[in-house]
């Protein structure tokens, strides 16, 4: 978005400091948080995202378990990689971790690769790597840094590039459509050209700046059928949504930003955790699943609601999840270390957020008030999406590629049961007070 506006950055710096209404209470909360993540079970989550290459280290687990997206969601098996093509080998370039003040995770990794220096976090590891079928980690790193320096989102830029490569491979576009540069899989020139053209809004880049759906409508030739998106948002590129997550994503505006799909990383977490606990991977799976089930029972009344193929109460779990994320957004707490990821041993619920707001501001913010604030915000957002559809003609397109049976990989043969996905959607509407037909908030909720 910033690239399309020729905007590089927005920098805001305050000079007056922060005033805490009740510093003692605030420090009590802080210590609970810090001790959970340094001495309690949360230390496992912290280590999994900050040891060595951090989140990047789990990429090799994704690959080994056939969970990674290879290409534009056509395969979930990464071809065998040589040692120097594996993320683990990248540790030699690591300068160190960094992150936000006072956070025990310091989850960003800083690298210096032949003089190309910078940082990376989370989904960037999957960006210009698997989805564009690039095995060269130095190329991956250069593209990441180019994207970062333009202030462009790595997920969507890499996803857009993968889509163009898919279209090129299938003869839907030719090099003439991309200013003479063939969109060949794994090509650094192709990736670099897409980044530069979008950033400068030049040539075919102008076609892409409003996102994948408007671009597909302009290109035509059935290109929309190969666009992987939910409401014009390209999903996290390391994982294709399954089960109930698809149901929630059919709800306009719901994406991985709002609901963290458990299947996205729970399988790699089993593998990562097993040696740390000194147990087999199967035992680690049982332990982690039990923990996720305890959380699900406590918050939704159904031990299986966290399972994306559980369908029946997945919308209930989704709402708990998006509420946890939103409560963090409102309070200014990092949602990464919150009830967003109970399946990874993370913790910090709306209740703790409400207590922190009360201590910081001196107001009496209850959990109910915070949850209600989230709910109202969410309803407004859903209403706004409908305004965009009806008044501004933004079309909702279903990601057809997400609905075909998995050809290979960990979830080989898994299909999306569209009827069940629609049931998840309608349960979400029922719980949130939204009319499932119009997708508008009910009058009684406003
Ligand atoms: S606050 Fe969140 S984003 Fe910042 S370093 Fe900690 S875990 Fe990472």
Coordinates of C-alpha atoms and ligand atoms in Angstrom, one line a residue:
X1 CA 0.0 0.0 0.0
X2 CA 2.8 2.4 0.9
X3 CA 4.5 1.7 -2.4
X4 CA 1.4 2.5 -4.3
X5 CA 1.3 5.9 -2.7
X6 CA 5.0 6.5 -3.3
X7 CA 5.2 6.7 0.5
X8 CA 8.4 5.3 2.0
X9 CA 7.7 5.6 5.7
X10 CA 5.8 7.4 8.4
X11 CA 8.0 8.2 11.5
X12 CA 6.5 9.5 14.7
X13 CA 8.6 10.3 17.7
X14 CA 7.3 11.4 21.1
X15 CA 9.4 13.3 23.5
X16 CA 7.3 13.6 26.7
X17 CA 7.6 10.1 28.0
X18 CA 4.9 7.9 29.4
X19 CA 3.1 8.3 32.6
X20 CA 1.8 5.2 34.4
X21 CA -1.1 5.8 36.8
X22 CA -0.3 2.8 39.0
X23 CA 3.3 1.8 38.6
X24 CA 3.3 -0.9 41.3
X25 CA 0.3 -2.7 39.8
X26 CA 1.8 -2.3 36.4
X27 CA 5.1 -3.9 37.5
X28 CA 3.2 -6.8 39.2
X29 CA 1.7 -7.6 35.8
X30 CA 4.9 -7.1 34.0
X31 CA 6.7 -9.5 36.3
X32 CA 4.0 -12.2 35.8
X33 CA 4.5 -11.8 32.1
X34 CA 8.2 -11.8 32.2
X35 CA 8.5 -14.8 34.5
X36 CA 6.1 -16.8 32.5
X37 CA 8.1 -16.2 29.3
X38 CA 11.6 -16.6 30.9
X39 CA 11.0 -19.3 33.6
X40 CA 7.5 -20.7 32.9
X41 CA 6.2 -22.7 30.0
X42 CA 6.3 -19.6 27.8
X43 CA 10.1 -20.0 27.6
X44 CA 9.6 -22.8 25.0
X45 CA 7.7 -20.4 22.7
X46 CA 10.3 -17.7 23.2
X47 CA 13.1 -20.1 22.4
X48 CA 11.3 -21.4 19.3
X49 CA 11.1 -17.9 17.8
X50 CA 14.5 -16.5 19.0
X51 CA 17.1 -19.3 19.2
X52 CA 19.6 -19.4 16.3
X53 CA 17.8 -18.3 13.1
X54 CA 14.6 -17.9 15.2
X55 CA 11.4 -18.3 13.4
X56 CA 13.6 -19.2 10.4
X57 CA 14.7 -22.4 12.2
X58 CA 11.2 -23.8 12.1
X59 CA 11.2 -23.4 8.3
X60 CA 13.3 -26.5 8.0
X61 CA 10.8 -28.3 10.1
X62 CA 8.0 -27.2 7.7
X63 CA 10.0 -28.4 4.8
X64 CA 10.8 -31.8 6.4
X65 CA 7.2 -32.4 7.2
X66 CA 5.8 -31.4 3.8
X67 CA 3.9 -28.4 5.1
X68 CA 5.6 -25.7 3.1
X69 CA 3.9 -24.1 0.0
X70 CA 6.0 -24.7 -3.1
X71 CA 5.1 -22.4 -5.9
X72 CA 1.7 -20.7 -6.1
X73 CA 0.0 -23.3 -3.8
X74 CA 0.3 -26.1 -6.4
X75 CA 2.5 -28.3 -4.3
X76 CA 3.3 -28.7 -0.6
X77 CA 6.5 -30.7 -1.1
X78 CA 9.8 -28.7 -1.3
X79 CA 12.2 -30.6 -3.6
X80 CA 15.3 -31.9 -1.8
X81 CA 17.6 -29.1 -0.8
X82 CA 21.3 -29.2 -0.5
X83 CA 22.8 -28.3 2.8
X84 CA 23.5 -24.7 1.8
X85 CA 20.0 -24.3 0.6
X86 CA 18.5 -25.0 4.0
X87 CA 17.7 -22.2 6.5
X88 CA 19.9 -23.8 9.2
X89 CA 23.0 -23.1 7.1
X90 CA 22.1 -19.4 7.1
X91 CA 23.0 -19.1 10.8
X92 CA 26.6 -18.3 9.8
X93 CA 25.4 -14.9 8.6
X94 CA 23.5 -14.1 11.8
X95 CA 24.6 -11.0 13.6
X96 CA 22.2 -11.3 16.4
X97 CA 18.6 -11.0 17.5
X98 CA 16.8 -7.8 18.2
X99 CA 13.2 -6.7 19.0
X100 CA 11.0 -4.4 21.0
X101 CA 12.1 -2.8 24.2
X102 CA 11.9 -5.0 27.3
X103 CA 10.6 -8.0 25.4
X104 CA 12.2 -11.3 26.3
X105 CA 11.7 -12.7 22.8
X106 CA 13.7 -10.3 20.7
X107 CA 12.2 -12.1 17.8
X108 CA 13.8 -10.3 14.8
X109 CA 17.0 -11.7 13.4
X110 CA 19.7 -9.4 11.9
X111 CA 22.0 -10.8 9.2
X112 CA 25.0 -9.5 7.3
X113 CA 25.2 -11.4 4.0
X114 CA 28.1 -10.3 1.9
X115 CA 27.5 -6.7 3.0
X116 CA 23.7 -6.8 2.6
X117 CA 22.6 -6.1 6.1
X118 CA 19.2 -6.0 7.7
X119 CA 16.6 -7.7 9.7
X120 CA 13.9 -10.2 9.2
X121 CA 10.9 -11.6 11.1
X122 CA 8.5 -14.4 10.8
X123 CA 6.7 -14.7 7.4
X124 CA 9.6 -13.1 5.6
X125 CA 11.4 -16.4 5.8
X126 CA 8.8 -18.0 3.6
X127 CA 8.4 -15.0 1.2
X128 CA 10.8 -15.0 -1.7
X129 CA 11.9 -18.6 -0.9
X130 CA 9.4 -21.3 -1.5
X131 CA 6.5 -19.5 -3.1
X132 CA 8.6 -18.3 -6.0
X133 CA 10.5 -21.7 -6.1
X134 CA 13.8 -20.1 -5.2
X135 CA 16.4 -22.3 -3.5
X136 CA 19.2 -19.8 -3.4
X137 CA 19.2 -18.2 0.1
X138 CA 21.4 -15.3 -0.9
X139 CA 18.9 -14.4 -3.6
X140 CA 16.2 -14.7 -1.1
X141 CA 18.0 -12.4 1.3
X142 CA 18.7 -9.8 -1.3
X143 CA 15.0 -9.7 -2.4
X144 CA 13.9 -9.5 1.2
X145 CA 16.1 -6.5 1.9
X146 CA 15.1 -4.8 -1.3
X147 CA 11.4 -5.2 -0.4
X148 CA 12.1 -4.0 3.2
X149 CA 13.9 -0.9 2.0
X150 CA 11.0 0.1 -0.2
X151 CA 8.7 -0.4 2.9
X152 CA 6.7 -3.1 1.0
X153 CA 5.0 -6.1 2.5
X154 CA 7.0 -9.2 1.9
X155 CA 4.0 -11.6 2.0
X156 CA 1.9 -9.9 -0.6
X157 CA 4.8 -9.0 -2.9
X158 CA 6.2 -12.5 -2.9
X159 CA 2.6 -13.9 -3.3
X160 CA 1.9 -11.5 -6.2
X161 CA 5.2 -12.6 -7.9
X162 CA 4.3 -16.3 -7.4
X163 CA 0.9 -15.6 -9.1
X164 CA 2.6 -13.9 -12.1
X165 CA 5.0 -16.9 -12.4
X166 CA 2.1 -19.3 -12.3
X167 CA 0.3 -17.3 -15.0
X168 CA 3.5 -17.2 -17.1
X169 CA 4.0 -21.0 -16.8
X170 CA 0.4 -21.6 -17.8
X171 CA 0.6 -19.3 -20.9
X172 CA -1.9 -16.8 -19.5
X173 CA 0.7 -14.0 -19.7
X174 CA 3.9 -13.7 -21.7
X175 CA 7.0 -11.7 -21.2
X176 CA 5.4 -9.0 -23.2
X177 CA 2.9 -8.5 -20.4
X178 CA 5.7 -7.9 -17.9
X179 CA 7.8 -5.4 -19.7
X180 CA 9.9 -8.0 -21.5
X181 CA 11.0 -9.9 -18.4
X182 CA 9.9 -13.5 -18.4
X183 CA 8.3 -14.5 -15.1
X184 CA 10.2 -17.7 -14.6
X185 CA 10.1 -19.6 -11.4
X186 CA 13.1 -18.9 -9.1
X187 CA 14.3 -16.0 -11.3
X188 CA 15.9 -13.2 -9.3
X189 CA 15.5 -10.9 -12.2
X190 CA 11.8 -11.6 -12.3
X191 CA 11.3 -11.1 -8.6
X192 CA 13.5 -8.0 -8.5
X193 CA 11.5 -6.5 -11.5
X194 CA 8.2 -7.1 -9.8
X195 CA 9.4 -5.3 -6.6
X196 CA 10.9 -2.4 -8.4
X197 CA 7.9 -1.9 -10.8
X198 CA 5.4 -2.0 -7.9
X199 CA 7.5 0.3 -5.8
X200 CA 7.9 2.8 -8.6
X201 CA 4.4 2.3 -10.0
X202 CA 6.1 1.8 -13.4
X203 CA 5.0 -0.3 -16.4
X204 CA 3.2 -3.4 -15.4
X205 CA 3.8 -2.5 -11.7
X206 CA 1.0 0.1 -12.1
X207 CA -1.4 -2.8 -12.8
X208 CA -0.5 -4.5 -9.5
X209 CA -0.5 -1.7 -7.0
X210 CA -4.1 -2.1 -5.9
X211 CA -3.7 -5.8 -5.1
X212 CA -4.2 -9.1 -6.8
X213 CA -7.9 -9.0 -7.4
X214 CA -8.0 -5.7 -9.3
X215 CA -4.9 -6.8 -11.2
X216 CA -6.6 -10.1 -12.2
X217 CA -9.7 -8.2 -13.4
X218 CA -7.5 -6.0 -15.6
X219 CA -5.5 -8.9 -17.0
X220 CA -8.6 -11.1 -17.5
X221 CA -7.9 -14.4 -19.2
X222 CA -9.1 -16.4 -16.2
X223 CA -6.1 -15.1 -14.2
X224 CA -8.5 -14.7 -11.2
X225 CA -8.8 -18.4 -10.9
X226 CA -5.1 -18.6 -9.9
X227 CA -5.2 -15.7 -7.5
X228 CA -4.7 -16.9 -3.9
X229 CA -6.3 -14.3 -1.7
X230 CA -9.1 -13.6 0.7
X231 CA -10.7 -10.2 0.2
X232 CA -7.7 -9.1 -1.8
X233 CA -5.3 -10.1 1.0
X234 CA -2.6 -12.6 0.1
X235 CA -2.3 -15.1 3.0
X236 CA 0.8 -16.0 5.0
X237 CA 2.9 -17.7 2.4
X238 CA 4.3 -20.5 4.5
X239 CA 1.0 -22.4 4.9
X240 CA -2.2 -22.9 3.0
X241 CA -5.3 -22.6 5.2
X242 CA -7.3 -25.7 5.9
X243 CA -10.7 -26.7 7.4
X244 CA -12.5 -24.1 9.5
X245 CA -9.9 -21.4 8.8
X246 CA -11.2 -21.3 5.2
X247 CA -14.7 -20.9 6.6
X248 CA -13.6 -17.9 8.6
X249 CA -11.6 -16.5 5.7
X250 CA -14.8 -16.5 3.6
X251 CA -16.0 -13.9 6.1
X252 CA -15.0 -10.7 4.5
X253 CA -12.0 -9.2 6.1
X254 CA -11.1 -12.2 8.1
X255 CA -7.6 -13.3 7.4
X256 CA -4.6 -14.8 9.2
X257 CA -4.2 -11.4 10.7
X258 CA -7.4 -11.9 12.7
X259 CA -7.2 -15.6 13.4
X260 CA -4.0 -17.5 13.8
X261 CA -4.7 -21.0 12.3
X262 CA -3.3 -23.6 14.7
X263 CA -2.3 -25.9 11.8
X264 CA 0.0 -23.2 10.5
X265 CA 2.7 -24.0 13.0
X266 CA 1.6 -26.6 15.5
X267 CA 3.2 -29.5 13.5
X268 CA 6.6 -27.8 13.3
X269 CA 6.3 -27.0 17.0
X270 CA 5.8 -30.7 17.9
X271 CA 9.1 -31.4 16.1
X272 CA 10.9 -28.4 17.6
X273 CA 9.7 -29.2 21.2
X274 CA 10.3 -32.9 21.3
X275 CA 14.1 -32.9 21.9
X276 CA 13.7 -29.9 24.3
X277 CA 11.3 -32.0 26.5
X278 CA 13.3 -35.2 25.9
X279 CA 10.3 -37.0 24.5
X280 CA 9.4 -38.5 21.1
X281 CA 7.6 -36.3 18.5
X282 CA 4.4 -38.3 19.1
X283 CA 4.6 -37.6 22.9
X284 CA 5.3 -33.9 22.2
X285 CA 2.2 -33.9 19.9
X286 CA 0.1 -35.4 22.7
X287 CA 1.3 -32.9 25.3
X288 CA 0.8 -29.9 23.0
X289 CA -2.6 -31.0 21.8
X290 CA -3.7 -31.6 25.4
X291 CA -2.7 -28.0 26.2
X292 CA -4.5 -26.6 23.2
X293 CA -7.6 -28.7 24.2
X294 CA -7.5 -27.4 27.8
X295 CA -7.4 -23.8 26.5
X296 CA -10.3 -24.5 24.0
X297 CA -12.4 -26.1 26.7
X298 CA -11.9 -23.2 29.1
X299 CA -12.7 -20.5 26.5
X300 CA -15.3 -22.2 24.2
X301 CA -16.6 -25.2 26.2
X302 CA -15.4 -27.6 23.5
X303 CA -12.0 -29.4 23.8
X304 CA -11.8 -29.9 20.0
X305 CA -12.8 -26.4 18.9
X306 CA -9.1 -25.5 18.2
X307 CA -8.9 -28.2 15.6
X308 CA -9.5 -26.8 12.1
X309 CA -11.2 -30.0 11.0
X310 CA -13.4 -29.9 14.1
X311 CA -15.7 -27.5 12.2
X312 CA -18.6 -27.4 14.7
X313 CA -17.1 -24.9 17.1
X314 CA -14.2 -23.6 15.1
X315 CA -15.9 -20.2 14.7
X316 CA -16.1 -20.1 18.5
X317 CA -12.4 -20.6 18.7
X318 CA -11.8 -18.1 15.9
X319 CA -13.7 -15.5 17.9
X320 CA -11.7 -16.1 21.0
X321 CA -8.5 -15.9 18.9
X322 CA -9.4 -12.7 17.1
X323 CA -10.6 -11.2 20.4
X324 CA -7.2 -12.0 22.0
X325 CA -5.4 -10.4 19.1
X326 CA -7.6 -7.3 19.1
X327 CA -7.4 -6.8 22.8
X328 CA -3.6 -6.7 22.4
X329 CA -3.9 -4.2 19.6
X330 CA -6.1 -2.0 21.8
X331 CA -3.8 -2.2 24.8
X332 CA -0.5 -2.0 22.8
X333 CA 0.7 -5.4 23.9
X334 CA 2.4 -7.6 21.3
X335 CA -0.2 -10.1 20.2
X336 CA 2.5 -12.6 19.2
X337 CA 3.0 -13.2 23.0
X338 CA -0.7 -13.7 23.8
X339 CA -3.6 -16.1 23.7
X340 CA -3.3 -15.8 19.9
X341 CA -1.0 -18.8 20.1
X342 CA -2.0 -21.0 23.1
X343 CA -1.0 -24.0 21.0
X344 CA 2.6 -22.7 21.1
X345 CA 2.5 -22.1 24.9
X346 CA 1.9 -18.4 24.5
X347 CA -0.3 -16.6 27.0
X348 CA -1.7 -13.2 27.7
X349 CA -5.5 -12.9 27.6
X350 CA -7.9 -10.0 27.3
X351 CA -8.2 -10.1 31.1
X352 CA -4.5 -9.3 31.6
X353 CA -4.8 -6.6 28.9
X354 CA -7.7 -5.0 30.7
X355 CA -5.7 -5.1 34.0
X356 CA -2.7 -3.5 32.2
X357 CA -4.9 -0.7 30.7
X358 CA -6.4 0.0 34.1
X359 CA -2.9 0.1 35.8
X360 CA -1.5 2.3 33.0
X361 CA -4.4 4.8 32.7
X362 CA -6.0 4.8 36.1
X363 CA -9.4 3.9 34.6
X364 CA -11.4 0.9 35.6
X365 CA -11.1 -1.1 32.3
X366 CA -12.8 -4.5 32.8
X367 CA -12.4 -7.5 30.6
X368 CA -16.0 -7.1 29.4
X369 CA -15.4 -3.5 28.4
X370 CA -12.3 -4.5 26.4
X371 CA -14.1 -7.5 24.7
X372 CA -17.0 -5.2 23.9
X373 CA -14.7 -2.6 22.4
X374 CA -13.2 -5.3 20.2
X375 CA -16.6 -6.5 19.1
X376 CA -17.8 -3.0 18.2
X377 CA -14.7 -2.4 16.2
X378 CA -15.0 -5.7 14.4
X379 CA -18.6 -5.0 13.5
X380 CA -17.7 -1.6 12.2
X381 CA -15.0 -3.2 10.1
X382 CA -17.3 -5.8 8.7
X383 CA -19.9 -3.1 7.8
X384 CA -17.1 -1.1 6.1
X385 CA -16.2 -4.1 4.0
X386 CA -19.7 -4.3 2.8
X387 CA -19.7 -0.6 2.1
X388 CA -16.6 -1.2 -0.1
X389 CA -18.4 -4.0 -1.9
X390 CA -21.7 -2.2 -2.4
X391 CA -20.7 1.5 -2.8
X392 CA -17.2 1.2 -4.3
X393 CA -17.7 -2.0 -6.4
X394 CA -14.9 -4.0 -4.7
X395 CA -15.7 -7.5 -5.7
X396 CA -15.4 -10.5 -3.4
X397 CA -13.7 -13.3 -5.1
X398 CA -13.3 -16.8 -3.7
X399 CA -9.8 -18.3 -3.9
X400 CA -10.6 -21.3 -6.0
X401 CA -7.1 -22.7 -5.6
X402 CA -7.7 -23.1 -1.9
X403 CA -10.7 -25.4 -2.6
X404 CA -9.1 -28.1 -4.7
X405 CA -7.9 -31.3 -3.0
X406 CA -4.3 -31.2 -1.8
X407 CA -2.2 -32.9 -4.5
X408 CA 0.6 -33.9 -2.1
X409 CA 2.3 -33.0 1.2
X410 CA 1.3 -33.4 4.8
X411 CA -2.4 -32.9 4.1
X412 CA -2.4 -34.9 0.9
X413 CA -6.0 -35.5 -0.3
X414 CA -7.5 -33.1 2.2
X415 CA -10.4 -31.2 0.6
X416 CA -12.2 -28.2 1.8
X417 CA -15.8 -29.2 2.5
X418 CA -17.5 -26.1 1.3
X419 CA -20.7 -26.9 3.1
X420 CA -18.9 -27.2 6.4
X421 CA -16.9 -24.1 5.7
X422 CA -20.2 -22.2 5.1
X423 CA -21.4 -23.6 8.5
X424 CA -18.4 -22.1 10.2
X425 CA -19.1 -18.8 8.5
X426 CA -22.8 -18.9 9.6
X427 CA -21.8 -19.8 13.1
X428 CA -19.4 -16.9 13.2
X429 CA -22.2 -14.6 12.0
X430 CA -24.5 -15.9 14.7
X431 CA -22.0 -15.4 17.5
X432 CA -21.0 -12.0 16.3
X433 CA -24.5 -10.7 15.6
X434 CA -24.1 -10.4 11.8
X435 CA -26.8 -11.2 9.2
X436 CA -25.3 -14.2 7.3
X437 CA -27.1 -13.2 4.1
X438 CA -26.1 -9.5 4.0
X439 CA -23.0 -9.9 6.1
X440 CA -24.1 -6.6 7.8
X441 CA -24.3 -6.3 11.6
X442 CA -27.8 -6.7 12.9
X443 CA -29.5 -3.6 14.1
X444 CA -29.7 -5.0 17.6
X445 CA -25.9 -5.1 17.8
X446 CA -25.3 -1.4 16.8
Ligands
LIG1 S1 7.2 -7.5 21.4 FE1 6.6 -9.0 19.8 S2 7.4 -8.3 17.9 FE2 8.5 -7.3 19.6 S3 10.4 -8.5 19.9 FE3 8.7 -9.2 21.3 S4 7.7 -10.9 20.3 FE4 8.9 -9.8 18.8

